[in-house]
GROMACS .gro file of C-alpha atoms in nm:
model
  190
    1MET     CA    1   6.882   8.987   8.761
    2PRO     CA    2   6.753   9.199   9.050
    3THR     CA    3   6.571   9.519   8.982
    4THR     CA    4   6.614   9.837   9.178
    5LYS     CA    5   6.296  10.022   9.090
    6HIS     CA    6   6.283  10.189   9.432
    7LEU     CA    7   6.612  10.368   9.367
    8PRO     CA    8   6.594  10.654   9.119
    9ASP     CA    9   6.850  10.662   8.840
   10GLN     CA   10   7.032  10.974   8.966
   11PRO     CA   11   7.377  11.047   9.106
   12ILE     CA   12   7.408  10.918   9.461
   13MET     CA   13   7.572  11.238   9.589
   14LYS     CA   14   7.231  11.404   9.566
   15TYR     CA   15   7.129  11.188   9.863
   16VAL     CA   16   7.433  11.251  10.080
   17HIS     CA   17   7.330  11.417  10.403
   18PRO     CA   18   7.481  11.766  10.451
   19ALA     CA   19   7.667  11.650  10.764
   20ASP     CA   20   7.824  11.368  10.564
   21ARG     CA   21   7.963  11.616  10.313
   22LEU     CA   22   8.183  11.752  10.593
   23ARG     CA   23   8.349  11.416  10.667
   24PRO     CA   24   8.629  11.457  10.408
   25TRP     CA   25   8.702  11.801  10.559
   26PHE     CA   26   8.725  11.640  10.903
   27GLY     CA   27   8.984  11.399  10.764
   28LEU     CA   28   9.173  11.686  10.601
   29ALA     CA   29   9.174  11.886  10.925
   30THR     CA   30   9.296  11.583  11.121
   31GLY     CA   31   9.573  11.520  10.867
   32LEU     CA   32   9.682  11.884  10.871
   33GLY     CA   33   9.685  11.880  11.250
   34ALA     CA   34   9.900  11.567  11.250
   35LEU     CA   35  10.133  11.727  10.993
   36VAL     CA   36  10.181  12.041  11.204
   37ILE     CA   37  10.241  11.842  11.522
   38MET     CA   38  10.486  11.598  11.361
   39LEU     CA   39  10.677  11.876  11.183
   40ALA     CA   40  10.694  12.080  11.505
   41PHE     CA   41  10.830  11.787  11.705
   42GLY     CA   42  11.067  11.700  11.421
   43ILE     CA   43  11.206  12.052  11.393
   44LEU     CA   44  11.236  12.087  11.770
   45GLY     CA   45  11.429  11.759  11.784
   46ARG     CA   46  11.806  11.755  11.776
   47ASP     CA   47  11.843  11.543  11.464
   48PHE     CA   48  11.600  11.708  11.219
   49GLY     CA   49  11.707  11.656  10.860
   50THR     CA   50  11.978  11.402  10.937
   51LEU     CA   51  12.012  11.043  10.829
   52LYS     CA   52  11.954  10.937  11.190
   53HIS     CA   53  11.623  11.125  11.193
   54LEU     CA   54  11.518  10.966  10.863
   55GLN     CA   55  11.594  10.618  10.997
   56ALA     CA   56  11.398  10.684  11.317
   57LEU     CA   57  11.106  10.817  11.112
   58ASN     CA   58  11.119  10.512  10.885
   59ASP     CA   59  11.108  10.276  11.181
   60ALA     CA   60  10.821  10.454  11.356
   61GLY     CA   61  10.630  10.529  11.036
   62GLY     CA   62  10.659  10.170  10.921
   63TRP     CA   63  10.471  10.047  11.226
   64LEU     CA   64  10.205  10.316  11.186
   65THR     CA   65  10.145  10.250  10.817
   66ILE     CA   66  10.125   9.874  10.867
   67SER     CA   67   9.874   9.920  11.148
   68LEU     CA   68   9.657  10.157  10.947
   69ILE     CA   69   9.671   9.941  10.633
   70GLU     CA   70   9.560   9.639  10.836
   71ALA     CA   71   9.283   9.838  11.008
   72SER     CA   72   9.165   9.978  10.674
   73ALA     CA   73   9.166   9.634  10.516
   74GLY     CA   74   8.960   9.502  10.807
   75ILE     CA   75   8.709   9.784  10.772
   76LEU     CA   76   8.688   9.733  10.396
   77ALA     CA   77   8.619   9.364  10.462
   78LEU     CA   78   8.338   9.468  10.697
   79LEU     CA   79   8.204   9.691  10.421
   80LEU     CA   80   8.188   9.392  10.192
   81ALA     CA   81   7.977   9.223  10.457
   82ALA     CA   82   7.758   9.535  10.470
   83VAL     CA   83   7.719   9.529  10.094
   84ALA     CA   84   7.607   9.170  10.137
   85LEU     CA   85   7.299   9.335  10.283
   86GLY     CA   86   7.208   9.396   9.920
   87GLU     CA   87   6.888   9.205   9.972
   88ARG     CA   88   6.781   9.470  10.224
   89ILE     CA   89   6.871   9.741   9.975
   90GLU     CA   90   6.663   9.572   9.706
   91ARG     CA   91   6.363   9.555   9.938
   92GLY     CA   92   6.399   9.924  10.006
   93VAL     CA   93   6.488   9.886  10.375
   94GLU     CA   94   6.810  10.078  10.319
   95GLY     CA   95   6.798  10.389  10.106
   96PRO     CA   96   7.032  10.613   9.909
   97HIS     CA   97   7.172  10.773  10.226
   98TYR     CA   98   7.296  10.433  10.346
   99ILE     CA   99   7.453  10.358  10.008
  100SER     CA  100   7.624  10.697   9.999
  101LEU     CA  101   7.772  10.634  10.345
  102ILE     CA  102   7.908  10.297  10.235
  103ARG     CA  103   8.071  10.469   9.937
  104LEU     CA  104   8.224  10.738  10.161
  105THR     CA  105   8.363  10.475  10.397
  106ALA     CA  106   8.512  10.276  10.111
  107ARG     CA  107   8.672  10.590   9.968
  108GLY     CA  108   8.817  10.663  10.311
  109GLY     CA  109   8.961  10.313  10.329
  110PHE     CA  110   9.134  10.344   9.995
  111ALA     CA  111   9.245  10.698  10.079
  112THR     CA  112   9.411  10.559  10.394
  113ILE     CA  113   9.588  10.278  10.216
  114ALA     CA  114   9.727  10.492   9.931
  115PRO     CA  115   9.952  10.731  10.131
  116ALA     CA  116  10.051  10.451  10.370
  117VAL     CA  117  10.173  10.237  10.082
  118SER     CA  118  10.343  10.543   9.927
  119PHE     CA  119  10.524  10.600  10.257
  120ASP     CA  120  10.641  10.238  10.265
  121VAL     CA  121  10.757  10.251   9.901
  122LEU     CA  122  10.946  10.573   9.967
  123LYS     CA  123  11.096  10.423  10.282
  124VAL     CA  124  11.221  10.119  10.095
  125THR     CA  125  11.355  10.312   9.797
  126THR     CA  126  11.540  10.571  10.006
  127THR     CA  127  11.730  10.332  10.233
  128SER     CA  128  12.029  10.356  10.000
  129VAL     CA  129  12.047  10.737  10.039
  130ALA     CA  130  12.370  10.819  10.214
  131GLY     CA  131  12.493  11.148  10.345
  132GLU     CA  132  12.331  11.453  10.487
  133GLY     CA  133  12.181  11.764  10.338
  134LEU     CA  134  11.869  11.886  10.168
  135VAL     CA  135  11.781  11.544  10.020
  136ILE     CA  136  11.742  11.394  10.366
  137THR     CA  137  11.546  11.697  10.490
  138ALA     CA  138  11.314  11.677  10.189
  139LEU     CA  139  11.259  11.303  10.245
  140VAL     CA  140  11.177  11.365  10.611
  141VAL     CA  141  10.922  11.634  10.522
  142VAL     CA  142  10.763  11.422  10.247
  143GLN     CA  143  10.738  11.120  10.474
  144ILE     CA  144  10.584  11.327  10.753
  145ALA     CA  145  10.330  11.462  10.502
  146LEU     CA  146  10.246  11.108  10.388
  147LEU     CA  147  10.198  10.995  10.749
  148ALA     CA  148   9.973  11.295  10.816
  149ALA     CA  149   9.769  11.215  10.505
  150THR     CA  150   9.732  10.857  10.623
  151ILE     CA  151   9.612  10.969  10.966
  152GLY     CA  152   9.367  11.219  10.815
  153ALA     CA  153   9.223  10.967  10.572
  154PHE     CA  154   9.185  10.713  10.854
  155ALA     CA  155   8.995  10.972  11.062
  156PHE     CA  156   8.768  11.037  10.760
  157MET     CA  157   8.707  10.665  10.717
  158LEU     CA  158   8.625  10.611  11.085
  159SER     CA  159   8.388  10.908  11.081
  160SER     CA  160   8.208  10.767  10.777
  161LEU     CA  161   8.199  10.420  10.931
  162TRP     CA  162   8.044  10.561  11.248
  163ALA     CA  163   7.773  10.735  11.045
  164THR     CA  164   7.711  10.414  10.848
  165LEU     CA  165   7.669  10.215  11.167
  166ARG     CA  166   7.432  10.474  11.311
  167VAL     CA  167   7.213  10.452  11.000
  168THR     CA  168   7.236  10.072  10.994
  169PHE     CA  169   7.109  10.024  11.348
  170VAL     CA  170   6.827  10.281  11.341
  171GLY     CA  171   6.510  10.104  11.446
  172VAL     CA  172   6.685   9.785  11.560
  173PRO     CA  173   6.548   9.674  11.899
  174GLU     CA  174   6.780   9.681  12.201
  175SER     CA  175   6.716   9.313  12.280
  176ALA     CA  176   6.601   9.003  12.099
  177PRO     CA  177   6.222   8.961  12.056
  178GLU     CA  178   6.230   8.639  12.264
  179GLU     CA  179   6.372   8.832  12.559
  180ASN     CA  180   6.100   9.094  12.533
  181GLU     CA  181   5.827   8.828  12.523
  182ALA     CA  182   5.975   8.650  12.828
  183GLU     CA  183   5.989   8.976  13.024
  184GLU     CA  184   5.629   9.061  12.931
  185SER     CA  185   5.500   8.716  13.032
  186THR     CA  186   5.668   8.739  13.377
  187GLU     CA  187   5.524   9.088  13.426
  188VAL     CA  188   5.172   8.964  13.337
  189ARG     CA  189   5.197   8.679  13.593
  190SER     CA  190   5.294   8.920  13.872
   0.00000   0.00000   0.00000
């Protein structure tokens, strides 16, 4: 069983960089921005609150949620590969900041998938709704809110992933050591 003596037994959030604490707020701001824009375009449209509008939203939202679920699943798979760097973590090459960024990215991935799946479940369960009125309007608003939450969570996840990659590649040389040696040997001959 590996030991992690180099990591103190304290909550990981203590090691989160102050800039990284703002990443969830970035996702929230992006989601709120998407909500305002989608509601504005929906209200300005001719069919707001009608069954036709709900069907159009279901069609468009279905493609968006599927895309974001697949992207999030791909990023979560990449995170599993990053966690496979556990040997580097054990040696102390990667510290608590790196681990906290991986956790933030994973939380963003799951936060993206949850509203997207909720949107799809709501879409499937409301296809039998017939007629017009407040029920359709409420469904449109709820589905727009779920899409905005999905977009915001995806922005949060990408922001965290970017920070994780920046920390991962700090100190990594721009080229392979063999290339550097070959360049130096040709410069010495000249």
